[in-house]
Amino acid sequence: LPTDQMSLENAIMVSICTTPKSKRWPMMIDPQGQALKWISRMEAKSGLKTIKLSDQGYIRTLEQAIRNGTPVIIKDVGETLDPALDP
């Protein structure tokens, strides 16, 4: 990520949201793709899965990731979420 103050603060928020005790997940608005690249590098060894809500079988991929403790990025989320994703 760039070294500007905003990027640093965003990285801290993502780090806090992704601790084992956290019950939250971060949502990032990332028009330049910098956060996606950063997280992809950071979680590559953990078997990061990247899905879109338009992918066929995305729920199955998400369920498997949850069972296995694998990190997941859902790309291109619109203003509304599939009700299946509402905790």
PDB file of N, CA and C in Angstrom:
ATOM      1  N   LEU A   1       0.839  -1.186   0.000  1.00  0.00           N
ATOM      2  CA  LEU A   1       0.000   0.000   0.000  1.00  0.00           C
ATOM      3  C   LEU A   1       0.878   1.241   0.000  1.00  0.00           C
ATOM      4  N   PRO A   2       0.337   2.337  -0.483  1.00  0.00           N
ATOM      5  CA  PRO A   2       1.084   3.587  -0.400  1.00  0.00           C
ATOM      6  C   PRO A   2       1.318   3.964   1.058  1.00  0.00           C
ATOM      7  N   THR A   3       2.230   4.869   1.285  1.00  0.00           N
ATOM      8  CA  THR A   3       2.598   5.236   2.650  1.00  0.00           C
ATOM      9  C   THR A   3       1.856   6.467   3.165  1.00  0.00           C
ATOM     10  N   ASP A   4       0.802   6.881   2.483  1.00  0.00           N
ATOM     11  CA  ASP A   4       0.057   8.051   2.957  1.00  0.00           C
ATOM     12  C   ASP A   4      -0.770   7.689   4.196  1.00  0.00           C
ATOM     13  N   GLN A   5      -1.197   8.710   4.913  1.00  0.00           N
ATOM     14  CA  GLN A   5      -1.913   8.527   6.186  1.00  0.00           C
ATOM     15  C   GLN A   5      -3.211   7.723   6.013  1.00  0.00           C
ATOM     16  N   MET A   6      -3.964   7.996   4.967  1.00  0.00           N
ATOM     17  CA  MET A   6      -5.234   7.297   4.734  1.00  0.00           C
ATOM     18  C   MET A   6      -5.011   5.795   4.521  1.00  0.00           C
ATOM     19  N   SER A   7      -4.015   5.453   3.721  1.00  0.00           N
ATOM     20  CA  SER A   7      -3.724   4.038   3.477  1.00  0.00           C
ATOM     21  C   SER A   7      -3.281   3.348   4.759  1.00  0.00           C
ATOM     22  N   LEU A   8      -2.483   4.020   5.549  1.00  0.00           N
ATOM     23  CA  LEU A   8      -2.034   3.461   6.823  1.00  0.00           C
ATOM     24  C   LEU A   8      -3.217   3.208   7.760  1.00  0.00           C
ATOM     25  N   GLU A   9      -4.120   4.177   7.869  1.00  0.00           N
ATOM     26  CA  GLU A   9      -5.290   4.013   8.732  1.00  0.00           C
ATOM     27  C   GLU A   9      -6.188   2.890   8.236  1.00  0.00           C
ATOM     28  N   ASN A  10      -6.352   2.783   6.932  1.00  0.00           N
ATOM     29  CA  ASN A  10      -7.169   1.702   6.379  1.00  0.00           C
ATOM     30  C   ASN A  10      -6.547   0.343   6.660  1.00  0.00           C
ATOM     31  N   ALA A  11      -5.236   0.247   6.547  1.00  0.00           N
ATOM     32  CA  ALA A  11      -4.551  -1.017   6.830  1.00  0.00           C
ATOM     33  C   ALA A  11      -4.733  -1.419   8.293  1.00  0.00           C
ATOM     34  N   ILE A  12      -4.692  -0.443   9.185  1.00  0.00           N
ATOM     35  CA  ILE A  12      -4.903  -0.732  10.605  1.00  0.00           C
ATOM     36  C   ILE A  12      -6.318  -1.247  10.829  1.00  0.00           C
ATOM     37  N   MET A  13      -7.303  -0.616  10.197  1.00  0.00           N
ATOM     38  CA  MET A  13      -8.695  -1.058  10.356  1.00  0.00           C
ATOM     39  C   MET A  13      -8.887  -2.478   9.843  1.00  0.00           C
ATOM     40  N   VAL A  14      -8.307  -2.791   8.697  1.00  0.00           N
ATOM     41  CA  VAL A  14      -8.422  -4.145   8.150  1.00  0.00           C
ATOM     42  C   VAL A  14      -7.761  -5.138   9.092  1.00  0.00           C
ATOM     43  N   SER A  15      -6.603  -4.780   9.615  1.00  0.00           N
ATOM     44  CA  SER A  15      -5.893  -5.672  10.537  1.00  0.00           C
ATOM     45  C   SER A  15      -6.706  -5.935  11.795  1.00  0.00           C
ATOM     46  N   ILE A  16      -7.357  -4.922  12.329  1.00  0.00           N
ATOM     47  CA  ILE A  16      -8.176  -5.087  13.528  1.00  0.00           C
ATOM     48  C   ILE A  16      -9.393  -5.964  13.236  1.00  0.00           C
ATOM     49  N   CYS A  17     -10.017  -5.760  12.089  1.00  0.00           N
ATOM     50  CA  CYS A  17     -11.224  -6.524  11.740  1.00  0.00           C
ATOM     51  C   CYS A  17     -10.932  -7.989  11.448  1.00  0.00           C
ATOM     52  N   THR A  18      -9.696  -8.307  11.148  1.00  0.00           N
ATOM     53  CA  THR A  18      -9.387  -9.679  10.758  1.00  0.00           C
ATOM     54  C   THR A  18      -8.691 -10.479  11.857  1.00  0.00           C
ATOM     55  N   THR A  19      -8.687  -9.972  13.078  1.00  0.00           N
ATOM     56  CA  THR A  19      -8.118 -10.750  14.181  1.00  0.00           C
ATOM     57  C   THR A  19      -9.082 -11.879  14.531  1.00  0.00           C
ATOM     58  N   PRO A  20      -8.588 -12.968  15.099  1.00  0.00           N
ATOM     59  CA  PRO A  20      -9.459 -14.110  15.427  1.00  0.00           C
ATOM     60  C   PRO A  20     -10.633 -13.761  16.345  1.00  0.00           C
ATOM     61  N   LYS A  21     -10.478 -12.778  17.222  1.00  0.00           N
ATOM     62  CA  LYS A  21     -11.546 -12.422  18.152  1.00  0.00           C
ATOM     63  C   LYS A  21     -12.588 -11.486  17.541  1.00  0.00           C
ATOM     64  N   SER A  22     -12.289 -10.926  16.383  1.00  0.00           N
ATOM     65  CA  SER A  22     -13.202  -9.973  15.763  1.00  0.00           C
ATOM     66  C   SER A  22     -14.417 -10.686  15.176  1.00  0.00           C
ATOM     67  N   LYS A  23     -15.569 -10.090  15.329  1.00  0.00           N
ATOM     68  CA  LYS A  23     -16.794 -10.632  14.742  1.00  0.00           C
ATOM     69  C   LYS A  23     -17.241  -9.767  13.562  1.00  0.00           C
ATOM     70  N   ARG A  24     -16.340  -8.965  13.054  1.00  0.00           N
ATOM     71  CA  ARG A  24     -16.644  -8.069  11.941  1.00  0.00           C
ATOM     72  C   ARG A  24     -15.771  -8.411  10.739  1.00  0.00           C
ATOM     73  N   TRP A  25     -16.182  -7.943   9.607  1.00  0.00           N
ATOM     74  CA  TRP A  25     -15.393  -8.105   8.408  1.00  0.00           C
ATOM     75  C   TRP A  25     -15.317  -6.746   7.714  1.00  0.00           C
ATOM     76  N   PRO A  26     -14.167  -6.435   7.161  1.00  0.00           N
ATOM     77  CA  PRO A  26     -14.005  -5.122   6.529  1.00  0.00           C
ATOM     78  C   PRO A  26     -14.607  -5.086   5.130  1.00  0.00           C
ATOM     79  N   MET A  27     -15.155  -3.944   4.781  1.00  0.00           N
ATOM     80  CA  MET A  27     -15.602  -3.691   3.411  1.00  0.00           C
ATOM     81  C   MET A  27     -14.765  -2.536   2.904  1.00  0.00           C
ATOM     82  N   MET A  28     -14.112  -2.751   1.787  1.00  0.00           N
ATOM     83  CA  MET A  28     -13.213  -1.735   1.254  1.00  0.00           C
ATOM     84  C   MET A  28     -13.698  -1.230  -0.087  1.00  0.00           C
ATOM     85  N   ILE A  29     -13.640   0.056  -0.261  1.00  0.00           N
ATOM     86  CA  ILE A  29     -13.881   0.671  -1.561  1.00  0.00           C
ATOM     87  C   ILE A  29     -12.498   0.907  -2.138  1.00  0.00           C
ATOM     88  N   ASP A  30     -12.207   0.230  -3.221  1.00  0.00           N
ATOM     89  CA  ASP A  30     -10.833   0.154  -3.722  1.00  0.00           C
ATOM     90  C   ASP A  30     -10.784   0.374  -5.230  1.00  0.00           C
ATOM     91  N   PRO A  31     -11.053   1.605  -5.689  1.00  0.00           N
ATOM     92  CA  PRO A  31     -11.119   1.834  -7.135  1.00  0.00           C
ATOM     93  C   PRO A  31      -9.799   1.603  -7.866  1.00  0.00           C
ATOM     94  N   GLN A  32      -8.681   1.727  -7.189  1.00  0.00           N
ATOM     95  CA  GLN A  32      -7.383   1.537  -7.848  1.00  0.00           C
ATOM     96  C   GLN A  32      -6.837   0.122  -7.689  1.00  0.00           C
ATOM     97  N   GLY A  33      -7.493  -0.697  -6.892  1.00  0.00           N
ATOM     98  CA  GLY A  33      -7.064  -2.074  -6.722  1.00  0.00           C
ATOM     99  C   GLY A  33      -5.865  -2.252  -5.796  1.00  0.00           C
ATOM    100  N   GLN A  34      -5.463  -1.209  -5.083  1.00  0.00           N
ATOM    101  CA  GLN A  34      -4.297  -1.297  -4.206  1.00  0.00           C
ATOM    102  C   GLN A  34      -4.548  -2.216  -3.013  1.00  0.00           C
ATOM    103  N   ALA A  35      -5.719  -2.100  -2.408  1.00  0.00           N
ATOM    104  CA  ALA A  35      -6.032  -2.951  -1.249  1.00  0.00           C
ATOM    105  C   ALA A  35      -6.132  -4.415  -1.672  1.00  0.00           C
ATOM    106  N   LEU A  36      -6.707  -4.669  -2.824  1.00  0.00           N
ATOM    107  CA  LEU A  36      -6.817  -6.046  -3.319  1.00  0.00           C
ATOM    108  C   LEU A  36      -5.436  -6.662  -3.500  1.00  0.00           C
ATOM    109  N   LYS A  37      -4.514  -5.922  -4.087  1.00  0.00           N
ATOM    110  CA  LYS A  37      -3.150  -6.424  -4.276  1.00  0.00           C
ATOM    111  C   LYS A  37      -2.469  -6.659  -2.932  1.00  0.00           C
ATOM    112  N   TRP A  38      -2.651  -5.726  -2.001  1.00  0.00           N
ATOM    113  CA  TRP A  38      -2.021  -5.822  -0.686  1.00  0.00           C
ATOM    114  C   TRP A  38      -2.530  -7.058   0.063  1.00  0.00           C
ATOM    115  N   ILE A  39      -3.840  -7.225   0.103  1.00  0.00           N
ATOM    116  CA  ILE A  39      -4.417  -8.371   0.811  1.00  0.00           C
ATOM    117  C   ILE A  39      -4.057  -9.679   0.105  1.00  0.00           C
ATOM    118  N   SER A  40      -4.053  -9.675  -1.208  1.00  0.00           N
ATOM    119  CA  SER A  40      -3.691 -10.887  -1.952  1.00  0.00           C
ATOM    120  C   SER A  40      -2.271 -11.327  -1.611  1.00  0.00           C
ATOM    121  N   ARG A  41      -1.343 -10.383  -1.524  1.00  0.00           N
ATOM    122  CA  ARG A  41       0.030 -10.725  -1.133  1.00  0.00           C
ATOM    123  C   ARG A  41       0.090 -11.186   0.315  1.00  0.00           C
ATOM    124  N   MET A  42      -0.630 -10.478   1.192  1.00  0.00           N
ATOM    125  CA  MET A  42      -0.594 -10.766   2.612  1.00  0.00           C
ATOM    126  C   MET A  42      -1.188 -12.154   2.923  1.00  0.00           C
ATOM    127  N   GLU A  43      -2.214 -12.567   2.200  1.00  0.00           N
ATOM    128  CA  GLU A  43      -2.937 -13.808   2.492  1.00  0.00           C
ATOM    129  C   GLU A  43      -2.656 -14.927   1.496  1.00  0.00           C
ATOM    130  N   ALA A  44      -1.685 -14.756   0.629  1.00  0.00           N
ATOM    131  CA  ALA A  44      -1.400 -15.766  -0.398  1.00  0.00           C
ATOM    132  C   ALA A  44      -1.071 -17.124   0.215  1.00  0.00           C
ATOM    133  N   LYS A  45      -0.299 -17.141   1.294  1.00  0.00           N
ATOM    134  CA  LYS A  45       0.088 -18.407   1.926  1.00  0.00           C
ATOM    135  C   LYS A  45      -1.088 -19.079   2.638  1.00  0.00           C
ATOM    136  N   SER A  46      -2.138 -18.310   2.914  1.00  0.00           N
ATOM    137  CA  SER A  46      -3.311 -18.850   3.622  1.00  0.00           C
ATOM    138  C   SER A  46      -4.341 -19.429   2.672  1.00  0.00           C
ATOM    139  N   GLY A  47      -4.075 -19.413   1.378  1.00  0.00           N
ATOM    140  CA  GLY A  47      -5.011 -19.971   0.407  1.00  0.00           C
ATOM    141  C   GLY A  47      -6.180 -19.053   0.093  1.00  0.00           C
ATOM    142  N   LEU A  48      -5.934 -17.762   0.032  1.00  0.00           N
ATOM    143  CA  LEU A  48      -6.977 -16.764  -0.232  1.00  0.00           C
ATOM    144  C   LEU A  48      -7.822 -17.141  -1.444  1.00  0.00           C
ATOM    145  N   LYS A  49      -9.126 -17.060  -1.271  1.00  0.00           N
ATOM    146  CA  LYS A  49     -10.079 -17.276  -2.368  1.00  0.00           C
ATOM    147  C   LYS A  49     -10.667 -15.920  -2.745  1.00  0.00           C
ATOM    148  N   THR A  50     -10.763 -15.641  -4.024  1.00  0.00           N
ATOM    149  CA  THR A  50     -11.376 -14.415  -4.516  1.00  0.00           C
ATOM    150  C   THR A  50     -12.580 -14.803  -5.349  1.00  0.00           C
ATOM    151  N   ILE A  51     -13.753 -14.288  -4.965  1.00  0.00           N
ATOM    152  CA  ILE A  51     -14.986 -14.625  -5.671  1.00  0.00           C
ATOM    153  C   ILE A  51     -15.762 -13.354  -5.984  1.00  0.00           C
ATOM    154  N   LYS A  52     -16.725 -13.487  -6.879  1.00  0.00           N
ATOM    155  CA  LYS A  52     -17.682 -12.423  -7.185  1.00  0.00           C
ATOM    156  C   LYS A  52     -19.071 -12.988  -6.940  1.00  0.00           C
ATOM    157  N   LEU A  53     -19.997 -12.107  -6.603  1.00  0.00           N
ATOM    158  CA  LEU A  53     -21.367 -12.560  -6.377  1.00  0.00           C
ATOM    159  C   LEU A  53     -22.004 -13.102  -7.653  1.00  0.00           C
ATOM    160  N   SER A  54     -21.431 -12.768  -8.791  1.00  0.00           N
ATOM    161  CA  SER A  54     -21.949 -13.266 -10.063  1.00  0.00           C
ATOM    162  C   SER A  54     -21.378 -14.637 -10.436  1.00  0.00           C
ATOM    163  N   ASP A  55     -20.381 -15.115  -9.682  1.00  0.00           N
ATOM    164  CA  ASP A  55     -19.800 -16.438  -9.949  1.00  0.00           C
ATOM    165  C   ASP A  55     -20.815 -17.525  -9.630  1.00  0.00           C
ATOM    166  N   GLN A  56     -20.882 -18.508 -10.505  1.00  0.00           N
ATOM    167  CA  GLN A  56     -21.755 -19.640 -10.243  1.00  0.00           C
ATOM    168  C   GLN A  56     -21.139 -20.462  -9.116  1.00  0.00           C
ATOM    169  N   GLY A  57     -21.907 -20.782  -8.105  1.00  0.00           N
ATOM    170  CA  GLY A  57     -21.430 -21.576  -6.987  1.00  0.00           C
ATOM    171  C   GLY A  57     -20.624 -20.795  -5.966  1.00  0.00           C
ATOM    172  N   TYR A  58     -20.789 -19.476  -5.935  1.00  0.00           N
ATOM    173  CA  TYR A  58     -19.999 -18.684  -4.989  1.00  0.00           C
ATOM    174  C   TYR A  58     -20.350 -19.019  -3.534  1.00  0.00           C
ATOM    175  N   ILE A  59     -21.600 -19.383  -3.274  1.00  0.00           N
ATOM    176  CA  ILE A  59     -22.001 -19.743  -1.910  1.00  0.00           C
ATOM    177  C   ILE A  59     -21.243 -20.996  -1.460  1.00  0.00           C
ATOM    178  N   ARG A  60     -21.113 -21.955  -2.335  1.00  0.00           N
ATOM    179  CA  ARG A  60     -20.384 -23.186  -2.004  1.00  0.00           C
ATOM    180  C   ARG A  60     -18.914 -22.883  -1.707  1.00  0.00           C
ATOM    181  N   THR A  61     -18.301 -22.026  -2.511  1.00  0.00           N
ATOM    182  CA  THR A  61     -16.913 -21.625  -2.276  1.00  0.00           C
ATOM    183  C   THR A  61     -16.781 -20.932  -0.927  1.00  0.00           C
ATOM    184  N   LEU A  62     -17.726 -20.057  -0.621  1.00  0.00           N
ATOM    185  CA  LEU A  62     -17.704 -19.332   0.643  1.00  0.00           C
ATOM    186  C   LEU A  62     -17.894 -20.290   1.823  1.00  0.00           C
ATOM    187  N   GLU A  63     -18.812 -21.224   1.709  1.00  0.00           N
ATOM    188  CA  GLU A  63     -19.042 -22.204   2.780  1.00  0.00           C
ATOM    189  C   GLU A  63     -17.792 -23.042   3.042  1.00  0.00           C
ATOM    190  N   GLN A  64     -17.148 -23.493   1.978  1.00  0.00           N
ATOM    191  CA  GLN A  64     -15.924 -24.284   2.137  1.00  0.00           C
ATOM    192  C   GLN A  64     -14.828 -23.464   2.802  1.00  0.00           C
ATOM    193  N   ALA A  65     -14.709 -22.213   2.421  1.00  0.00           N
ATOM    194  CA  ALA A  65     -13.692 -21.342   3.014  1.00  0.00           C
ATOM    195  C   ALA A  65     -13.956 -21.144   4.503  1.00  0.00           C
ATOM    196  N   ILE A  66     -15.206 -20.979   4.867  1.00  0.00           N
ATOM    197  CA  ILE A  66     -15.556 -20.806   6.280  1.00  0.00           C
ATOM    198  C   ILE A  66     -15.220 -22.077   7.059  1.00  0.00           C
ATOM    199  N   ARG A  67     -15.577 -23.230   6.507  1.00  0.00           N
ATOM    200  CA  ARG A  67     -15.273 -24.501   7.170  1.00  0.00           C
ATOM    201  C   ARG A  67     -13.768 -24.712   7.362  1.00  0.00           C
ATOM    202  N   ASN A  68     -12.997 -24.313   6.352  1.00  0.00           N
ATOM    203  CA  ASN A  68     -11.557 -24.554   6.370  1.00  0.00           C
ATOM    204  C   ASN A  68     -10.752 -23.410   6.975  1.00  0.00           C
ATOM    205  N   GLY A  69     -11.404 -22.301   7.299  1.00  0.00           N
ATOM    206  CA  GLY A  69     -10.686 -21.155   7.845  1.00  0.00           C
ATOM    207  C   GLY A  69      -9.864 -20.415   6.806  1.00  0.00           C
ATOM    208  N   THR A  70     -10.278 -20.515   5.555  1.00  0.00           N
ATOM    209  CA  THR A  70      -9.576 -19.866   4.458  1.00  0.00           C
ATOM    210  C   THR A  70     -10.120 -18.454   4.255  1.00  0.00           C
ATOM    211  N   PRO A  71      -9.253 -17.462   4.081  1.00  0.00           N
ATOM    212  CA  PRO A  71      -9.747 -16.103   3.835  1.00  0.00           C
ATOM    213  C   PRO A  71     -10.407 -15.989   2.463  1.00  0.00           C
ATOM    214  N   VAL A  72     -11.396 -15.103   2.382  1.00  0.00           N
ATOM    215  CA  VAL A  72     -12.141 -14.895   1.137  1.00  0.00           C
ATOM    216  C   VAL A  72     -12.298 -13.394   0.880  1.00  0.00           C
ATOM    217  N   ILE A  73     -12.127 -13.017  -0.366  1.00  0.00           N
ATOM    218  CA  ILE A  73     -12.458 -11.665  -0.808  1.00  0.00           C
ATOM    219  C   ILE A  73     -13.626 -11.796  -1.764  1.00  0.00           C
ATOM    220  N   ILE A  74     -14.661 -11.007  -1.517  1.00  0.00           N
ATOM    221  CA  ILE A  74     -15.788 -10.938  -2.446  1.00  0.00           C
ATOM    222  C   ILE A  74     -15.628  -9.627  -3.199  1.00  0.00           C
ATOM    223  N   LYS A  75     -15.361  -9.732  -4.487  1.00  0.00           N
ATOM    224  CA  LYS A  75     -15.110  -8.555  -5.321  1.00  0.00           C
ATOM    225  C   LYS A  75     -16.402  -8.037  -5.937  1.00  0.00           C
ATOM    226  N   ASP A  76     -16.371  -6.769  -6.290  1.00  0.00           N
ATOM    227  CA  ASP A  76     -17.442  -6.120  -7.059  1.00  0.00           C
ATOM    228  C   ASP A  76     -18.803  -6.223  -6.381  1.00  0.00           C
ATOM    229  N   VAL A  77     -18.832  -5.963  -5.078  1.00  0.00           N
ATOM    230  CA  VAL A  77     -20.088  -5.984  -4.331  1.00  0.00           C
ATOM    231  C   VAL A  77     -20.850  -4.698  -4.631  1.00  0.00           C
ATOM    232  N   GLY A  78     -22.132  -4.826  -4.890  1.00  0.00           N
ATOM    233  CA  GLY A  78     -22.963  -3.666  -5.158  1.00  0.00           C
ATOM    234  C   GLY A  78     -23.509  -3.052  -3.882  1.00  0.00           C
ATOM    235  N   GLU A  79     -24.564  -2.289  -4.027  1.00  0.00           N
ATOM    236  CA  GLU A  79     -25.159  -1.620  -2.865  1.00  0.00           C
ATOM    237  C   GLU A  79     -25.976  -2.563  -2.002  1.00  0.00           C
ATOM    238  N   THR A  80     -26.425  -3.665  -2.568  1.00  0.00           N
ATOM    239  CA  THR A  80     -27.196  -4.634  -1.800  1.00  0.00           C
ATOM    240  C   THR A  80     -26.455  -5.983  -1.806  1.00  0.00           C
ATOM    241  N   LEU A  81     -26.620  -6.696  -0.711  1.00  0.00           N
ATOM    242  CA  LEU A  81     -25.995  -8.018  -0.596  1.00  0.00           C
ATOM    243  C   LEU A  81     -27.046  -9.114  -0.724  1.00  0.00           C
ATOM    244  N   ASP A  82     -26.629 -10.256  -1.174  1.00  0.00           N
ATOM    245  CA  ASP A  82     -27.475 -11.432  -1.189  1.00  0.00           C
ATOM    246  C   ASP A  82     -27.871 -11.721   0.261  1.00  0.00           C
ATOM    247  N   PRO A  83     -29.146 -11.944   0.554  1.00  0.00           N
ATOM    248  CA  PRO A  83     -29.571 -12.227   1.927  1.00  0.00           C
ATOM    249  C   PRO A  83     -28.826 -13.400   2.564  1.00  0.00           C
ATOM    250  N   ALA A  84     -28.304 -14.306   1.777  1.00  0.00           N
ATOM    251  CA  ALA A  84     -27.542 -15.440   2.317  1.00  0.00           C
ATOM    252  C   ALA A  84     -26.256 -14.972   3.004  1.00  0.00           C
ATOM    253  N   LEU A  85     -25.788 -13.773   2.696  1.00  0.00           N
ATOM    254  CA  LEU A  85     -24.551 -13.260   3.277  1.00  0.00           C
ATOM    255  C   LEU A  85     -24.797 -12.444   4.541  1.00  0.00           C
ATOM    256  N   ASP A  86     -26.037 -12.184   4.865  1.00  0.00           N
ATOM    257  CA  ASP A  86     -26.360 -11.387   6.047  1.00  0.00           C
ATOM    258  C   ASP A  86     -26.219 -12.253   7.290  1.00  0.00           C
ATOM    259  N   PRO A  87     -25.304 -11.870   8.200  1.00  0.00           N
ATOM    260  CA  PRO A  87     -25.079 -12.737   9.361  1.00  0.00           C
ATOM    261  C   PRO A  87     -26.250 -12.742  10.239  1.00  0.00           C
TER     262      PRO A  87
END
